[in-house]
Amino acid sequence: MSSDDDSDKIFKALADRRRRAILDALKDEPKTTGQLVALFPEIDRCTVMQHMKVLEAAGLIVARKEGRERWNHLNALPIKSIHDRWIGDYARNAVSLMSRLETEIGA
């Protein structure tokens, strides 16, 4: 699979507010699927599971089965790769542009 395909999956996964909320819930510690479902009482278990499937396909969560429980862990590396590839470059360019503008205005 190409890097562009991977990026597309990550952006698609991050595009939904509920999936971002699931990632936020996993930010500090892993949680079981049941714990995640309980955090979103406004949607049913199947919908939470579908969101988790998209996140897992994008590599944003990693699931580990332990007995009868499935523990879900945040994998922040794909987010970092998006930052490094897209956000970091654009932020550097924006800072450079602002610096040039300040120099021109101040001169």
PDB file of C-alpha atoms in Angstrom, residues 8 15 20 27 48 51 54 57 60 67 81-82 84 89 103 106:
ATOM      1  CA  ASP A   8      -6.031   8.887   2.948  1.00  0.00           C
ATOM      2  CA  ALA A  15     -12.561  13.397   9.712  1.00  0.00           C
ATOM      3  CA  ARG A  20     -11.549  11.765  17.241  1.00  0.00           C
ATOM      4  CA  LYS A  27      -4.875   9.286  24.840  1.00  0.00           C
ATOM      5  CA  VAL A  48     -18.855   2.467  18.210  1.00  0.00           C
ATOM      6  CA  HIS A  51     -15.791   3.624  14.228  1.00  0.00           C
ATOM      7  CA  VAL A  54     -12.054   2.467  10.743  1.00  0.00           C
ATOM      8  CA  ALA A  57      -7.709   0.054   9.573  1.00  0.00           C
ATOM      9  CA  LEU A  60      -4.596   4.706  14.743  1.00  0.00           C
ATOM     10  CA  GLY A  67      -9.004 -13.262  27.889  1.00  0.00           C
ATOM     11  CA  SER A  81       3.634  11.122  10.297  1.00  0.00           C
ATOM     12  CA  ILE A  82       0.752  13.347   9.130  1.00  0.00           C
ATOM     13  CA  ASP A  84       5.654  15.699   9.879  1.00  0.00           C
ATOM     14  CA  ASP A  89       5.964  21.950   6.461  1.00  0.00           C
ATOM     15  CA  THR A 103      10.807  42.556   8.405  1.00  0.00           C
ATOM     16  CA  GLY A 106       9.385  47.179  10.224  1.00  0.00           C
TER      17      GLY A 106
END
